[in-house]
XYZ file of C-alpha atoms in Angstrom:
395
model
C -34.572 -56.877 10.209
C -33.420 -60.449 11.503
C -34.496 -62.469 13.985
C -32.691 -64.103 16.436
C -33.638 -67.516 18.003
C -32.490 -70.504 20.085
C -31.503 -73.695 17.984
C -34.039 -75.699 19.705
C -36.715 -72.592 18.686
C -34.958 -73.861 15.072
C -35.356 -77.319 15.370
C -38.917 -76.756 16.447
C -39.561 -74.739 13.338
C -38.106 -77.166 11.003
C -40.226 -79.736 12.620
C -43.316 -77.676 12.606
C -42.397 -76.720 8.857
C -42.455 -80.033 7.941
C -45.290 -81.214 9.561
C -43.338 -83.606 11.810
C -44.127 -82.119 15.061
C -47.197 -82.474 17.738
C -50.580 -83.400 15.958
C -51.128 -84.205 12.403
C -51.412 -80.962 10.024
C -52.302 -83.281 7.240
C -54.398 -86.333 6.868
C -56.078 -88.541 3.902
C -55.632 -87.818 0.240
C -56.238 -84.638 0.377
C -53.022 -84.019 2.863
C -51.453 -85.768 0.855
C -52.077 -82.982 -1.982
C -51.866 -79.745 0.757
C -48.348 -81.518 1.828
C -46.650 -81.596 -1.764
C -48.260 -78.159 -2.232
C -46.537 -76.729 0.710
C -43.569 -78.296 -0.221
C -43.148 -77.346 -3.146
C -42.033 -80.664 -4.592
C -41.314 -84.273 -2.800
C -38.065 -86.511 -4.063
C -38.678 -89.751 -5.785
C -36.551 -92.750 -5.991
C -37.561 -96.005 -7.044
C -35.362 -98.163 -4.979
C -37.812 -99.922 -2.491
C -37.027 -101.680 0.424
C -39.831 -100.236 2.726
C -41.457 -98.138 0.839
C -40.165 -96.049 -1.974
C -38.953 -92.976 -0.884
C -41.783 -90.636 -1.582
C -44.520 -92.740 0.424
C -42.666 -92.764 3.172
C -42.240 -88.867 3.432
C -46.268 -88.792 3.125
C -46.597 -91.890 5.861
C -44.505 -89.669 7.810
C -46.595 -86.398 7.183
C -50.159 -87.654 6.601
C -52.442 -89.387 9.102
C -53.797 -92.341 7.755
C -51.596 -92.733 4.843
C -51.684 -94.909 1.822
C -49.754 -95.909 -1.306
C -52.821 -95.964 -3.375
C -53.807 -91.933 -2.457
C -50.421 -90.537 -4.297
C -51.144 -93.234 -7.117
C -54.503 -92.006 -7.500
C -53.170 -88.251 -7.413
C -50.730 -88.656 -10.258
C -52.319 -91.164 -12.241
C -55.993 -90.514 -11.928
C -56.624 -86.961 -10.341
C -53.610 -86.089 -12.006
C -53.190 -83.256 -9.755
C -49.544 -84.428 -9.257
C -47.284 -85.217 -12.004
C -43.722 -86.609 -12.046
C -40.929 -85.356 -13.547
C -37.438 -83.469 -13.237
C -36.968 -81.076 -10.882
C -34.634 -82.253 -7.860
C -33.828 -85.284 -9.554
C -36.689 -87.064 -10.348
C -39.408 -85.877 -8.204
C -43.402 -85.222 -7.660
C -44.658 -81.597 -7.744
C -48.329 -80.245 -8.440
C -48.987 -80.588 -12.299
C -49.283 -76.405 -13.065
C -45.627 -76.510 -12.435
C -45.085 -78.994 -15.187
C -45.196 -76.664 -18.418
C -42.256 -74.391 -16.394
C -39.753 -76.599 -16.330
C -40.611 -77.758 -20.128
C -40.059 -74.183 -21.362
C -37.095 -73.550 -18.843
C -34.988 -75.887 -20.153
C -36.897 -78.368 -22.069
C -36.505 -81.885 -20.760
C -34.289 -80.072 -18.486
C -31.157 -81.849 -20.552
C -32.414 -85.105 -19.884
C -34.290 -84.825 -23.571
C -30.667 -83.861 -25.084
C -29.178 -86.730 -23.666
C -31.258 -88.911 -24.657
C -31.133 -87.624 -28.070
C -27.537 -88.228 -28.287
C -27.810 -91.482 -27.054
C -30.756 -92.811 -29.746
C -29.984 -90.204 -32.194
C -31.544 -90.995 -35.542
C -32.655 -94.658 -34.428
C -35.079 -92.596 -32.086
C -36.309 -90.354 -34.571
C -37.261 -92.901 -37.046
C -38.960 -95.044 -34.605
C -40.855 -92.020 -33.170
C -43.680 -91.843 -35.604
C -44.605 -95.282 -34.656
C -44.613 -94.422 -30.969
C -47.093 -91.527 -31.803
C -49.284 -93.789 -34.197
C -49.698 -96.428 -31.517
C -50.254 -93.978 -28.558
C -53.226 -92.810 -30.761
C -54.794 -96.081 -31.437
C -53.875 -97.465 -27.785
C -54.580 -93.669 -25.841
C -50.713 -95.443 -23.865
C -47.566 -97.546 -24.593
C -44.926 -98.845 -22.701
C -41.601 -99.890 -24.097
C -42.056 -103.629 -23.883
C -45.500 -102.953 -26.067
C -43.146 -101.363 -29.471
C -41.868 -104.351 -31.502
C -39.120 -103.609 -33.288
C -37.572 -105.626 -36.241
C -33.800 -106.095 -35.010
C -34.491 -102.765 -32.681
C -34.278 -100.684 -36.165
C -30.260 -101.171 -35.831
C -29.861 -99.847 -32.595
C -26.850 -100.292 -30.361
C -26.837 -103.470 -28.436
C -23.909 -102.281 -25.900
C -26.615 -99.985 -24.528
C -27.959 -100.337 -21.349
C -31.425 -99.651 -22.643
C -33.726 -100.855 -25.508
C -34.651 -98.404 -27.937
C -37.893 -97.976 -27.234
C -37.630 -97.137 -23.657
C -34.892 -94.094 -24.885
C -37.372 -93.109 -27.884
C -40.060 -92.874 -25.239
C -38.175 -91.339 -22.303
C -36.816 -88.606 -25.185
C -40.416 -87.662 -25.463
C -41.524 -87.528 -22.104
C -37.944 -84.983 -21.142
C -38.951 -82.807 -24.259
C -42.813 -82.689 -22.685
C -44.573 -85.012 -25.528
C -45.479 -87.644 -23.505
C -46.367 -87.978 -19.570
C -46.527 -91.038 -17.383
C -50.282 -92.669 -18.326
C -49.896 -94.915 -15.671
C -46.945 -97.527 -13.731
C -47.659 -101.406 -13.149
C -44.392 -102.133 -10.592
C -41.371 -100.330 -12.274
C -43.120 -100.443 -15.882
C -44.169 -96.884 -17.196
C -46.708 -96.136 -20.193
C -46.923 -93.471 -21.668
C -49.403 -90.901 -23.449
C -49.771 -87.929 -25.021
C -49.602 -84.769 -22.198
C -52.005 -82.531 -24.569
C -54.914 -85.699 -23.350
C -54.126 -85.349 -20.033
C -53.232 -82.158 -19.020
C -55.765 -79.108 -19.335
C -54.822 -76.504 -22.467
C -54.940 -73.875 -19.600
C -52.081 -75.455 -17.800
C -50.265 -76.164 -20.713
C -50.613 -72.585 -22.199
C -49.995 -70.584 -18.873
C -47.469 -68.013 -19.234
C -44.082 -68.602 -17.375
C -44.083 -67.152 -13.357
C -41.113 -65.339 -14.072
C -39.471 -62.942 -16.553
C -35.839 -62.762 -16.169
C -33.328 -64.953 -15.485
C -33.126 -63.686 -12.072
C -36.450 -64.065 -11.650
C -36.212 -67.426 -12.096
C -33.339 -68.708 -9.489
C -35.485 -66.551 -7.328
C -38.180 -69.360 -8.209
C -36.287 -72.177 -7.609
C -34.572 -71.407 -4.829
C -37.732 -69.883 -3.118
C -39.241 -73.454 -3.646
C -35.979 -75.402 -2.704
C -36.625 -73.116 0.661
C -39.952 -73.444 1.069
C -39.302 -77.536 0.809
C -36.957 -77.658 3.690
C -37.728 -74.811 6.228
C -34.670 -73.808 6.310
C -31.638 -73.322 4.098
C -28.255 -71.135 3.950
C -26.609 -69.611 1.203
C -23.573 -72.380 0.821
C -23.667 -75.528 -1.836
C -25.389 -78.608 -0.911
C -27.686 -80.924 -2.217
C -30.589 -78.781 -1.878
C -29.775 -77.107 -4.780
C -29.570 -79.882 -7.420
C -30.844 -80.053 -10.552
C -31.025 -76.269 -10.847
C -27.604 -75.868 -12.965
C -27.255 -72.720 -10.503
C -23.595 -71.193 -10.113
C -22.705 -69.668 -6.576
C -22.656 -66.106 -7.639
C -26.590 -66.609 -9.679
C -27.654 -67.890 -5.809
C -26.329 -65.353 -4.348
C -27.902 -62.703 -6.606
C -30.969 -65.379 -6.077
C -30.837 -64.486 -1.853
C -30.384 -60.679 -1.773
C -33.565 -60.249 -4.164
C -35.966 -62.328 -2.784
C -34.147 -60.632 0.831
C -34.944 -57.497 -0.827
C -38.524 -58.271 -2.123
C -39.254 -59.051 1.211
C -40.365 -62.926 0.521
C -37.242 -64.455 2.674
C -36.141 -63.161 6.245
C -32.699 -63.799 7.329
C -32.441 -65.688 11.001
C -29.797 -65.877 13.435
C -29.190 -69.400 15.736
C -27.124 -68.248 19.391
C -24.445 -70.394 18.957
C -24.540 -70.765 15.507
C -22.551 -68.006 12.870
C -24.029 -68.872 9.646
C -27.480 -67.042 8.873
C -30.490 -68.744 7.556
C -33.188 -68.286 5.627
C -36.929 -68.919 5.862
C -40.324 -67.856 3.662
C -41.391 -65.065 5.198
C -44.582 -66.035 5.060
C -44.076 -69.051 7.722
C -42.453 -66.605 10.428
C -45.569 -67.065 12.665
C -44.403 -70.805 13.323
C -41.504 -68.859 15.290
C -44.028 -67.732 17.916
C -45.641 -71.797 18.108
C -41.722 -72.757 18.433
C -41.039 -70.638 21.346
C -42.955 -73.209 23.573
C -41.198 -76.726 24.117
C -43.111 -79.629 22.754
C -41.351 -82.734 25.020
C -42.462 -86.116 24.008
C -44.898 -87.014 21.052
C -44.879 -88.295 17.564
C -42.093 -90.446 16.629
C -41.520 -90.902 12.841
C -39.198 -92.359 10.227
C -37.559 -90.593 7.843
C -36.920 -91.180 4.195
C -33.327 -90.510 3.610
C -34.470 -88.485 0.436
C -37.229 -86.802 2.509
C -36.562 -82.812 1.860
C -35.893 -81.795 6.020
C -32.428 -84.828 4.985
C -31.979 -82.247 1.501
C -28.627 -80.273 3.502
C -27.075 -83.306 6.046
C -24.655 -80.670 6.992
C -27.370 -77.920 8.180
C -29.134 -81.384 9.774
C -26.116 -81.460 11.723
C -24.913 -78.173 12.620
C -29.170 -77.283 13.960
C -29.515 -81.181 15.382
C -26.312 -82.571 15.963
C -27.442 -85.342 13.781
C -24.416 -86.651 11.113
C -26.424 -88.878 8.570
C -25.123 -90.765 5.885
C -27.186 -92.681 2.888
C -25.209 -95.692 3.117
C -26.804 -97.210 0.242
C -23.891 -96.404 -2.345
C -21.305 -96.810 0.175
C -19.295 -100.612 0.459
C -21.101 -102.896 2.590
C -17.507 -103.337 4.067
C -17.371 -99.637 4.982
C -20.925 -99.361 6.438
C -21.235 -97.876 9.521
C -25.013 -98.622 10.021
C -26.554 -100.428 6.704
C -27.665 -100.029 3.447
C -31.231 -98.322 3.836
C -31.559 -96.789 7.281
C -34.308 -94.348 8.331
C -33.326 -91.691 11.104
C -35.890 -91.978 13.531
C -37.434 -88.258 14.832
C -38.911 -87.950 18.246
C -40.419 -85.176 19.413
C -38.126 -82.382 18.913
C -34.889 -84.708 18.349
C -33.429 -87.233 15.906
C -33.286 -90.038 18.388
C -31.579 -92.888 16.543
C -31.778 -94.766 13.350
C -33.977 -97.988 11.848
C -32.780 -100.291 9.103
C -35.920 -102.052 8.200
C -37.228 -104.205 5.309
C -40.556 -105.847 4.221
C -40.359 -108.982 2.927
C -43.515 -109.301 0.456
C -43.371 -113.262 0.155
C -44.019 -114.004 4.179
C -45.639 -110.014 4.491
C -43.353 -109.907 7.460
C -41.507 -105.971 7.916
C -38.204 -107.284 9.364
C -36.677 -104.568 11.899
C -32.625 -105.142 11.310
C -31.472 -102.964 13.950
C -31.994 -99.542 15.556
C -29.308 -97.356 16.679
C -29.834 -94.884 19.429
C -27.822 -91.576 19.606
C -24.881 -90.660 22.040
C -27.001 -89.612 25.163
C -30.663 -89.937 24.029
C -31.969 -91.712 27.317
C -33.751 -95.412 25.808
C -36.625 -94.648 28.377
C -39.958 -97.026 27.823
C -41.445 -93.995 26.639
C -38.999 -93.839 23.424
C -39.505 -97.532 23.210
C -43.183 -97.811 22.824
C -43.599 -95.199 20.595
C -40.649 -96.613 18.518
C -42.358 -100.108 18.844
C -45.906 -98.564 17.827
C -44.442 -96.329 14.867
C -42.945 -100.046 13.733
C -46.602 -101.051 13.909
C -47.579 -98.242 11.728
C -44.687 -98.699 9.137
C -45.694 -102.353 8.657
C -49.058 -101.856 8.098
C -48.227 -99.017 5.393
C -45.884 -102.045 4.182
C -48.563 -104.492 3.783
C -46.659 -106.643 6.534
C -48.908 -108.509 9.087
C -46.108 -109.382 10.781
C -43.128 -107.838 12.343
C -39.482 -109.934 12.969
C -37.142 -108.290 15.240
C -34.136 -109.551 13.840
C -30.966 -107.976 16.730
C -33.163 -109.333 19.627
């Protein structure tokens, strides 16, 4: 049986979902942890203009947020691990031997093959002698006479492919990152033997689509049955998504919803229909929050816009002469609404967050209560930033 709601009883849920709307759900390190959990997974990206993509979907989720928590989580806890899933992205570390024995190194490890080829196989002894006297290695650490005759048209030195091969085939994990530098080590010292040696959650092939796409679901709220970048990385054609819907329909783990106005049916875990009962009530005015354009509720734009009548574009690979906003701009989310759009950027030399310009949307009234909690969620962002200071640079 379906259920029928309002789109604002949507948006609510979405909101609620992701942990966006009224009070905190999650707070400190360990909210950090119950988030991603949740979730399912979280998107990484290493660009970083205000924060790399990641920390700012935590800042946005978890009260009292910090870089060092999700550091600490992957690095040290190592309750989190990153890897391949949606792209590159950060998911609790059980889930790290199922997507080695899925697909191992999900292609990435083929590709990489092809591209060292046997350059990377010789040199890979060495990588696994050195890991065992030094317990890590990075790529700049492997000296290599003349790069053992490797290809100087590539874009990459050999041993960064020999040790990326290995950590896409599940060798190696991330020890540790100074900046944009990775080390590696061996996963079998780092990971327990009972995660490594867990049997696969699935059986079939079905089965596991059913996984994925229960997870890809889980991550955003809500999600229909049509392409879209949800579904990356899963190598998933139409027809295997479909079959994907009906069973987990049928096993009773997703409920279909209706939105008046809207024809398209969605689909939400139905585990998390009781948040349609908190989402009956109106929420008004609260938190206001920025939103990483990689954050999971941005996954579908075009389900953003149909339940929000928000169109957003990640400008970011588009021609700075065909911009319509900027390069790295955060939709803003008040209350139950996108409200506008920030283009911000902290300047680490003068610790100064620099606010380029915010965009309000067609008919969102700029009332002082929209301003202050923009101007104190600035306040917030530049602190998580490291800034001290904050330049308003369109006033």
């Amino acid at each position: 049986m379906s259920l029928t709601v309002s789109k604002e009883q949507a948006r609510r849920f979405m909101l609620l979902k992701q942990g966006l709307l009224d009070e905190y759900k999650y707070s400190g390190k360990q909210g950090v942890l119950d988030f991603v959990n949740q979730a399912g997974c979280v998107q990484f990206d290493p660009v970083d203009v205000c924060g790399q993509s990641a920390d700012i979907v935590l800042h946005s989720r978890v009260k009292d947020y910090s870089k060092e928590m999700l550091d600490e989580l992957l690095y040290k806890d190592r309750l989190l691990v990153d890897y391949f899933d949606k792209n590159l992205c950060i998911f609790p570390v059980e889930y790290l031997p199922v997507f080695w024995h899925i697909k191992p190194g999900g292609g990435y490890a083929e590709a990489y093959h092809r591209r060292g080829g046997e350059a990377v196989e010789k040199i890979e002894p060495l990588i696994r002698r050195l890991i065992a006297e030094k317990g890590h290695i990075s790529a700049s650490e492997i000296k290599i006479d003349d790069d053992a005759g490797w290809n100087r048209r590539m874009s990459s030195s050999l041993p960064r492919v020999a040790l990326e091969s290995m950590y896409f085939r599940g060798e190696l994990i991330i020890h540790h990152k100074t900046g944009k530098n990775k080390s590696y080590a061996f996963a079998k010292d780092h990971i327990p033997e009972a995660i490594l040696s867990a049997p696969l959650p699935f059986k079939s092939e079905d089965e596991r689509f059913g996984w994925h796409v229960l997870r890809r679901i889980a991550a955003v709220g809500l999600l229909w049955n049509k392409a879209s970048d949800a579904w990356l990385g899963l190598s998933m054609k139409s027809a295997q998504r479909q079959r994907a819907f009906e069973l987990l329909h049928n096993e009773g783990k997703i409920k279909e919803l209706h939105v008046e106005s809207l024809k398209d049916k969605f689909y939400f875990k139905a585990e998390d229909e009781p948040l349609f009962e908190l989402a009956a009530s109106a929420f008004g005015e609260g938190r206001c929050e920025f939103i990483a354009p990689l954050d999971s509720l941005m996954w579908d734009r075009k389900l953003i816009k149909a339940l929000f009548d928000f169109d957003y574009t990640w400008e970011i690979y588009t021609p700075a002469e065909k911009r319509k906003y900027g390069a790295y701009v955060l939709p803003i989310v008040y209350g139950e609404n996108f409200v506008g759009r920030i283009e911000a950027a902290s300047d680490r030399r003068t610790e100064t967050l620099v606010v380029k310009n915010i965009w309000y949307e067609d008919g969102v009234k700029q009332s002082k209560a929209l301003k202050v909690a923009i101007e104190n969620c600035v306040e917030r962002f530049a602190g998580f930033n490291g800034c001290f200071d904050i330049s308003y640079d369109f006033r």
